[in-house]
Amino acid sequence: MAPGFIGAETERRLLWCQSNSEIRQRGLSTAAIDATPLTVFARNFCLQSKFAQKEALAMTVGAVQFLAITISALALVPSGAHFAALPNKIALPQSEYFTVQTIYYGWAILGLLWPAALIMNALLAVVVRSQKCPFWLAVAAALCFALMFAIFFLWTLPANQATNDWTTAPENWETFRRQWEYSHAANTIIVFVALCFTTLSALSWRETGSP
């Protein structure tokens, strides 16, 4: 086989796909063309190429869906822990409350789950953008995580700063306690809603050609 034959042959098959389509659009007969071995082979080549692209897309979407759901679920864990502890902590005396707050030292690293979840849901919206429902559900999930950041910087972080990460008790420490506890409670609800959106986006996505 001469050098470069494979490349030329592949190019010819691709050109056939375009030319044959143009012939059909013009209403010309393609019976003779369809009967040739090269035509049959080229048709199979085109179909296999489209199938490979479809499979690659499905695998990419599936991987992003899995990561988006998993990371969103993990982001619910620390928020849910704060929410579950709120009823038992909110009425504690100052010394006991500040002692209990020390159990959260080192939890800041878990905050990395929030930007990770935001990024993965935004990426999910990109890969499913061809389908309206999965796209907007993924966008809604990403916006939920963006809202969590807003609540954290407006209420949670100022409470941490005012109390020097709950090592110093200012005169209005109870105000900061409510601010800290209820902002975490709000974010727990928001991340749960985000997880629901992410899951619904994955469930509503359909491969092209599927029922």
PDB file of C-alpha atoms in Angstrom:
ATOM      1  CA  MET A   1       0.000   0.000   0.000  1.00  0.00           C
ATOM      2  CA  ALA A   2       1.459   3.367  -1.009  1.00  0.00           C
ATOM      3  CA  PRO A   3       2.413   5.860   1.734  1.00  0.00           C
ATOM      4  CA  GLY A   4      -0.349   8.306   2.498  1.00  0.00           C
ATOM      5  CA  PHE A   5      -3.052   6.056   1.026  1.00  0.00           C
ATOM      6  CA  ILE A   6      -4.914   5.691   4.337  1.00  0.00           C
ATOM      7  CA  GLY A   7      -5.091   9.435   4.838  1.00  0.00           C
ATOM      8  CA  ALA A   8      -6.293  10.048   1.313  1.00  0.00           C
ATOM      9  CA  GLU A   9      -8.842   7.243   1.542  1.00  0.00           C
ATOM     10  CA  THR A  10     -10.207   8.578   4.824  1.00  0.00           C
ATOM     11  CA  GLU A  11     -10.500  12.053   3.335  1.00  0.00           C
ATOM     12  CA  ARG A  12     -12.338  10.623   0.328  1.00  0.00           C
ATOM     13  CA  ARG A  13     -14.856   8.898   2.589  1.00  0.00           C
ATOM     14  CA  LEU A  14     -15.491  12.080   4.513  1.00  0.00           C
ATOM     15  CA  LEU A  15     -15.946  14.013   1.280  1.00  0.00           C
ATOM     16  CA  TRP A  16     -18.396  11.324   0.146  1.00  0.00           C
ATOM     17  CA  CYS A  17     -20.536  11.952   3.226  1.00  0.00           C
ATOM     18  CA  GLN A  18     -20.837  15.616   2.285  1.00  0.00           C
ATOM     19  CA  SER A  19     -21.209  15.142  -1.469  1.00  0.00           C
ATOM     20  CA  ASN A  20     -23.779  12.347  -1.155  1.00  0.00           C
ATOM     21  CA  SER A  21     -25.814  14.521   1.173  1.00  0.00           C
ATOM     22  CA  GLU A  22     -25.715  17.356  -1.346  1.00  0.00           C
ATOM     23  CA  ILE A  23     -26.815  15.017  -4.148  1.00  0.00           C
ATOM     24  CA  ARG A  24     -29.808  13.871  -2.115  1.00  0.00           C
ATOM     25  CA  GLN A  25     -30.792  17.458  -1.310  1.00  0.00           C
ATOM     26  CA  ARG A  26     -30.823  18.257  -5.017  1.00  0.00           C
ATOM     27  CA  GLY A  27     -33.176  15.334  -5.694  1.00  0.00           C
ATOM     28  CA  LEU A  28     -30.691  13.385  -7.810  1.00  0.00           C
ATOM     29  CA  SER A  29     -30.564   9.591  -7.866  1.00  0.00           C
ATOM     30  CA  THR A  30     -27.867   7.982  -5.745  1.00  0.00           C
ATOM     31  CA  ALA A  31     -28.780   4.371  -6.447  1.00  0.00           C
ATOM     32  CA  ALA A  32     -25.637   3.762  -8.478  1.00  0.00           C
ATOM     33  CA  ILE A  33     -23.458   5.442  -5.880  1.00  0.00           C
ATOM     34  CA  ASP A  34     -25.106   3.542  -3.011  1.00  0.00           C
ATOM     35  CA  ALA A  35     -24.359   0.223  -4.711  1.00  0.00           C
ATOM     36  CA  THR A  36     -20.579   0.638  -4.842  1.00  0.00           C
ATOM     37  CA  PRO A  37     -18.374  -1.041  -2.193  1.00  0.00           C
ATOM     38  CA  LEU A  38     -16.678   2.265  -1.461  1.00  0.00           C
ATOM     39  CA  THR A  39     -20.040   3.876  -0.770  1.00  0.00           C
ATOM     40  CA  VAL A  40     -21.059   1.115   1.628  1.00  0.00           C
ATOM     41  CA  PHE A  41     -17.723   1.301   3.410  1.00  0.00           C
ATOM     42  CA  ALA A  42     -17.864   5.088   3.614  1.00  0.00           C
ATOM     43  CA  ARG A  43     -21.392   4.978   4.983  1.00  0.00           C
ATOM     44  CA  ASN A  44     -20.299   2.595   7.711  1.00  0.00           C
ATOM     45  CA  PHE A  45     -17.313   4.804   8.426  1.00  0.00           C
ATOM     46  CA  CYS A  46     -19.572   7.831   8.919  1.00  0.00           C
ATOM     47  CA  LEU A  47     -21.989   5.929  11.137  1.00  0.00           C
ATOM     48  CA  GLN A  48     -19.169   4.555  13.285  1.00  0.00           C
ATOM     49  CA  SER A  49     -17.682   8.026  13.649  1.00  0.00           C
ATOM     50  CA  LYS A  50     -21.007   9.465  14.795  1.00  0.00           C
ATOM     51  CA  PHE A  51     -21.516   6.565  17.199  1.00  0.00           C
ATOM     52  CA  ALA A  52     -18.041   7.098  18.691  1.00  0.00           C
ATOM     53  CA  GLN A  53     -18.750  10.809  19.212  1.00  0.00           C
ATOM     54  CA  LYS A  54     -22.066   9.991  20.835  1.00  0.00           C
ATOM     55  CA  GLU A  55     -20.441   7.476  23.176  1.00  0.00           C
ATOM     56  CA  ALA A  56     -17.698   9.951  24.110  1.00  0.00           C
ATOM     57  CA  LEU A  57     -20.276  12.614  24.927  1.00  0.00           C
ATOM     58  CA  ALA A  58     -22.314  10.194  27.037  1.00  0.00           C
ATOM     59  CA  MET A  59     -19.230   9.162  29.017  1.00  0.00           C
ATOM     60  CA  THR A  60     -18.210  12.790  29.599  1.00  0.00           C
ATOM     61  CA  VAL A  61     -21.678  13.798  30.750  1.00  0.00           C
ATOM     62  CA  GLY A  62     -21.933  10.748  33.005  1.00  0.00           C
ATOM     63  CA  ALA A  63     -18.585  11.507  34.660  1.00  0.00           C
ATOM     64  CA  VAL A  64     -19.471  15.157  35.272  1.00  0.00           C
ATOM     65  CA  GLN A  65     -22.906  14.197  36.616  1.00  0.00           C
ATOM     66  CA  PHE A  66     -21.317  11.718  39.038  1.00  0.00           C
ATOM     67  CA  LEU A  67     -18.773  14.240  40.326  1.00  0.00           C
ATOM     68  CA  ALA A  68     -21.341  17.043  40.614  1.00  0.00           C
ATOM     69  CA  ILE A  69     -23.723  14.887  42.663  1.00  0.00           C
ATOM     70  CA  THR A  70     -20.958  13.436  44.838  1.00  0.00           C
ATOM     71  CA  ILE A  71     -19.305  16.752  45.671  1.00  0.00           C
ATOM     72  CA  SER A  72     -22.667  18.447  46.264  1.00  0.00           C
ATOM     73  CA  ALA A  73     -23.618  15.651  48.664  1.00  0.00           C
ATOM     74  CA  LEU A  74     -20.296  15.955  50.498  1.00  0.00           C
ATOM     75  CA  ALA A  75     -20.842  19.710  50.836  1.00  0.00           C
ATOM     76  CA  LEU A  76     -24.044  18.929  52.714  1.00  0.00           C
ATOM     77  CA  VAL A  77     -22.177  17.007  55.449  1.00  0.00           C
ATOM     78  CA  PRO A  78     -20.525  19.913  57.365  1.00  0.00           C
ATOM     79  CA  SER A  79     -23.524  22.169  56.838  1.00  0.00           C
ATOM     80  CA  GLY A  80     -25.847  19.451  58.080  1.00  0.00           C
ATOM     81  CA  ALA A  81     -23.681  18.918  61.169  1.00  0.00           C
ATOM     82  CA  HIS A  82     -24.020  22.601  62.088  1.00  0.00           C
ATOM     83  CA  PHE A  83     -27.754  22.473  61.492  1.00  0.00           C
ATOM     84  CA  ALA A  84     -28.211  19.364  63.634  1.00  0.00           C
ATOM     85  CA  ALA A  85     -26.244  20.861  66.536  1.00  0.00           C
ATOM     86  CA  LEU A  86     -28.063  24.209  66.505  1.00  0.00           C
ATOM     87  CA  PRO A  87     -30.949  23.309  68.907  1.00  0.00           C
ATOM     88  CA  ASN A  88     -28.512  22.039  71.542  1.00  0.00           C
ATOM     89  CA  LYS A  89     -26.071  24.943  71.226  1.00  0.00           C
ATOM     90  CA  ILE A  90     -28.150  28.057  70.729  1.00  0.00           C
ATOM     91  CA  ALA A  91     -29.028  28.482  74.438  1.00  0.00           C
ATOM     92  CA  LEU A  92     -25.694  27.508  75.996  1.00  0.00           C
ATOM     93  CA  PRO A  93     -23.981  29.941  78.401  1.00  0.00           C
ATOM     94  CA  GLN A  94     -21.062  31.900  76.990  1.00  0.00           C
ATOM     95  CA  SER A  95     -18.256  29.782  78.433  1.00  0.00           C
ATOM     96  CA  GLU A  96     -19.843  26.503  77.377  1.00  0.00           C
ATOM     97  CA  TYR A  97     -20.706  27.765  73.912  1.00  0.00           C
ATOM     98  CA  PHE A  98     -17.169  28.959  73.258  1.00  0.00           C
ATOM     99  CA  THR A  99     -15.824  25.618  74.455  1.00  0.00           C
ATOM    100  CA  VAL A 100     -18.140  23.724  72.123  1.00  0.00           C
ATOM    101  CA  GLN A 101     -17.077  25.909  69.192  1.00  0.00           C
ATOM    102  CA  THR A 102     -13.524  24.573  69.469  1.00  0.00           C
ATOM    103  CA  ILE A 103     -14.672  21.256  67.980  1.00  0.00           C
ATOM    104  CA  TYR A 104     -14.858  23.004  64.614  1.00  0.00           C
ATOM    105  CA  TYR A 105     -11.169  23.897  64.488  1.00  0.00           C
ATOM    106  CA  GLY A 106      -9.753  22.569  61.232  1.00  0.00           C
ATOM    107  CA  TRP A 107     -13.146  22.446  59.540  1.00  0.00           C
ATOM    108  CA  ALA A 108     -12.153  25.332  57.271  1.00  0.00           C
ATOM    109  CA  ILE A 109     -10.675  22.831  54.842  1.00  0.00           C
ATOM    110  CA  LEU A 110     -14.171  21.424  54.328  1.00  0.00           C
ATOM    111  CA  GLY A 111     -15.101  24.810  52.928  1.00  0.00           C
ATOM    112  CA  LEU A 112     -13.215  23.800  49.782  1.00  0.00           C
ATOM    113  CA  LEU A 113     -16.197  21.613  48.959  1.00  0.00           C
ATOM    114  CA  TRP A 114     -18.262  24.730  48.250  1.00  0.00           C
ATOM    115  CA  PRO A 115     -16.167  26.112  45.366  1.00  0.00           C
ATOM    116  CA  ALA A 116     -15.654  22.564  44.088  1.00  0.00           C
ATOM    117  CA  ALA A 117     -19.427  22.023  44.010  1.00  0.00           C
ATOM    118  CA  LEU A 118     -19.951  25.398  42.340  1.00  0.00           C
ATOM    119  CA  ILE A 119     -17.392  24.575  39.643  1.00  0.00           C
ATOM    120  CA  MET A 120     -18.732  21.071  39.010  1.00  0.00           C
ATOM    121  CA  ASN A 121     -22.328  22.246  38.692  1.00  0.00           C
ATOM    122  CA  ALA A 122     -21.265  25.032  36.341  1.00  0.00           C
ATOM    123  CA  LEU A 123     -19.353  22.439  34.302  1.00  0.00           C
ATOM    124  CA  LEU A 124     -22.424  20.203  34.341  1.00  0.00           C
ATOM    125  CA  ALA A 125     -24.464  23.056  32.886  1.00  0.00           C
ATOM    126  CA  VAL A 126     -21.915  23.393  30.093  1.00  0.00           C
ATOM    127  CA  VAL A 127     -21.866  19.721  29.087  1.00  0.00           C
ATOM    128  CA  VAL A 128     -25.684  19.374  29.081  1.00  0.00           C
ATOM    129  CA  ARG A 129     -26.392  22.787  27.544  1.00  0.00           C
ATOM    130  CA  SER A 130     -27.967  21.174  24.460  1.00  0.00           C
ATOM    131  CA  GLN A 131     -30.953  20.088  26.592  1.00  0.00           C
ATOM    132  CA  LYS A 132     -32.961  22.855  28.206  1.00  0.00           C
ATOM    133  CA  CYS A 133     -34.235  21.182  31.392  1.00  0.00           C
ATOM    134  CA  PRO A 134     -30.937  19.587  32.543  1.00  0.00           C
ATOM    135  CA  PHE A 135     -29.116  22.820  31.710  1.00  0.00           C
ATOM    136  CA  TRP A 136     -31.313  25.124  33.807  1.00  0.00           C
ATOM    137  CA  LEU A 137     -31.391  22.681  36.716  1.00  0.00           C
ATOM    138  CA  ALA A 138     -27.587  22.599  36.746  1.00  0.00           C
ATOM    139  CA  VAL A 139     -27.483  26.400  36.544  1.00  0.00           C
ATOM    140  CA  ALA A 140     -29.880  26.598  39.498  1.00  0.00           C
ATOM    141  CA  ALA A 141     -27.613  24.288  41.517  1.00  0.00           C
ATOM    142  CA  ALA A 142     -24.568  26.423  40.723  1.00  0.00           C
ATOM    143  CA  LEU A 143     -26.453  29.578  41.729  1.00  0.00           C
ATOM    144  CA  CYS A 144     -27.373  27.953  45.048  1.00  0.00           C
ATOM    145  CA  PHE A 145     -23.708  27.474  45.859  1.00  0.00           C
ATOM    146  CA  ALA A 146     -22.994  31.050  44.814  1.00  0.00           C
ATOM    147  CA  LEU A 147     -25.717  32.162  47.236  1.00  0.00           C
ATOM    148  CA  MET A 148     -24.038  30.140  49.984  1.00  0.00           C
ATOM    149  CA  PHE A 149     -20.854  32.147  49.470  1.00  0.00           C
ATOM    150  CA  ALA A 150     -22.821  35.395  49.760  1.00  0.00           C
ATOM    151  CA  ILE A 151     -24.389  34.309  53.060  1.00  0.00           C
ATOM    152  CA  PHE A 152     -21.028  33.153  54.406  1.00  0.00           C
ATOM    153  CA  PHE A 153     -19.262  36.439  53.647  1.00  0.00           C
ATOM    154  CA  LEU A 154     -22.150  38.597  54.836  1.00  0.00           C
ATOM    155  CA  TRP A 155     -22.947  36.838  58.125  1.00  0.00           C
ATOM    156  CA  THR A 156     -20.804  33.816  59.009  1.00  0.00           C
ATOM    157  CA  LEU A 157     -17.341  35.264  58.382  1.00  0.00           C
ATOM    158  CA  PRO A 158     -18.010  38.570  60.227  1.00  0.00           C
ATOM    159  CA  ALA A 159     -19.092  36.554  63.308  1.00  0.00           C
ATOM    160  CA  ASN A 160     -15.859  34.556  63.155  1.00  0.00           C
ATOM    161  CA  GLN A 161     -13.815  37.721  62.835  1.00  0.00           C
ATOM    162  CA  ALA A 162     -15.607  39.586  65.624  1.00  0.00           C
ATOM    163  CA  THR A 163     -14.995  36.721  68.063  1.00  0.00           C
ATOM    164  CA  ASN A 164     -11.491  35.893  66.786  1.00  0.00           C
ATOM    165  CA  ASP A 165     -12.758  32.446  65.763  1.00  0.00           C
ATOM    166  CA  TRP A 166     -14.675  32.087  69.019  1.00  0.00           C
ATOM    167  CA  THR A 167     -11.753  32.697  71.338  1.00  0.00           C
ATOM    168  CA  THR A 168     -12.771  36.221  72.401  1.00  0.00           C
ATOM    169  CA  ALA A 169     -16.222  37.200  73.702  1.00  0.00           C
ATOM    170  CA  PRO A 170     -17.336  40.726  72.757  1.00  0.00           C
ATOM    171  CA  GLU A 171     -20.235  42.349  74.604  1.00  0.00           C
ATOM    172  CA  ASN A 172     -22.721  41.437  71.870  1.00  0.00           C
ATOM    173  CA  TRP A 173     -21.417  37.891  71.411  1.00  0.00           C
ATOM    174  CA  GLU A 174     -24.956  36.485  71.528  1.00  0.00           C
ATOM    175  CA  THR A 175     -25.834  38.480  68.419  1.00  0.00           C
ATOM    176  CA  PHE A 176     -22.857  36.994  66.632  1.00  0.00           C
ATOM    177  CA  ARG A 177     -23.850  33.543  67.855  1.00  0.00           C
ATOM    178  CA  ARG A 178     -27.301  33.838  66.314  1.00  0.00           C
ATOM    179  CA  GLN A 179     -25.745  35.272  63.170  1.00  0.00           C
ATOM    180  CA  TRP A 180     -23.327  32.354  62.926  1.00  0.00           C
ATOM    181  CA  GLU A 181     -25.815  29.591  63.755  1.00  0.00           C
ATOM    182  CA  TYR A 182     -28.671  30.770  61.552  1.00  0.00           C
ATOM    183  CA  SER A 183     -26.438  31.543  58.578  1.00  0.00           C
ATOM    184  CA  HIS A 184     -25.181  27.953  58.717  1.00  0.00           C
ATOM    185  CA  ALA A 185     -28.762  26.708  59.012  1.00  0.00           C
ATOM    186  CA  ALA A 186     -29.766  28.721  55.945  1.00  0.00           C
ATOM    187  CA  ASN A 187     -26.823  27.342  53.991  1.00  0.00           C
ATOM    188  CA  THR A 188     -27.774  23.803  54.952  1.00  0.00           C
ATOM    189  CA  ILE A 189     -31.177  24.270  53.360  1.00  0.00           C
ATOM    190  CA  ILE A 190     -29.634  25.889  50.300  1.00  0.00           C
ATOM    191  CA  VAL A 191     -27.086  23.121  49.717  1.00  0.00           C
ATOM    192  CA  PHE A 192     -29.832  20.519  50.081  1.00  0.00           C
ATOM    193  CA  VAL A 193     -31.858  22.312  47.409  1.00  0.00           C
ATOM    194  CA  ALA A 194     -28.727  22.497  45.237  1.00  0.00           C
ATOM    195  CA  LEU A 195     -28.207  18.749  45.599  1.00  0.00           C
ATOM    196  CA  CYS A 196     -31.806  18.174  44.513  1.00  0.00           C
ATOM    197  CA  PHE A 197     -31.285  20.368  41.443  1.00  0.00           C
ATOM    198  CA  THR A 198     -28.082  18.524  40.529  1.00  0.00           C
ATOM    199  CA  THR A 199     -29.752  15.138  40.872  1.00  0.00           C
ATOM    200  CA  LEU A 200     -32.786  16.203  38.846  1.00  0.00           C
ATOM    201  CA  SER A 201     -30.498  17.566  36.136  1.00  0.00           C
ATOM    202  CA  ALA A 202     -28.784  14.179  35.883  1.00  0.00           C
ATOM    203  CA  LEU A 203     -32.094  12.300  35.841  1.00  0.00           C
ATOM    204  CA  SER A 204     -33.643  14.526  33.167  1.00  0.00           C
ATOM    205  CA  TRP A 205     -30.732  14.309  30.740  1.00  0.00           C
ATOM    206  CA  ARG A 206     -31.272  12.004  27.777  1.00  0.00           C
ATOM    207  CA  GLU A 207     -28.821  10.672  25.231  1.00  0.00           C
ATOM    208  CA  THR A 208     -29.560  11.821  21.690  1.00  0.00           C
ATOM    209  CA  GLY A 209     -31.979   9.427  20.095  1.00  0.00           C
ATOM    210  CA  SER A 210     -33.109   7.820  23.359  1.00  0.00           C
ATOM    211  CA  PRO A 211     -36.843   7.825  24.274  1.00  0.00           C
TER     212      PRO A 211
END
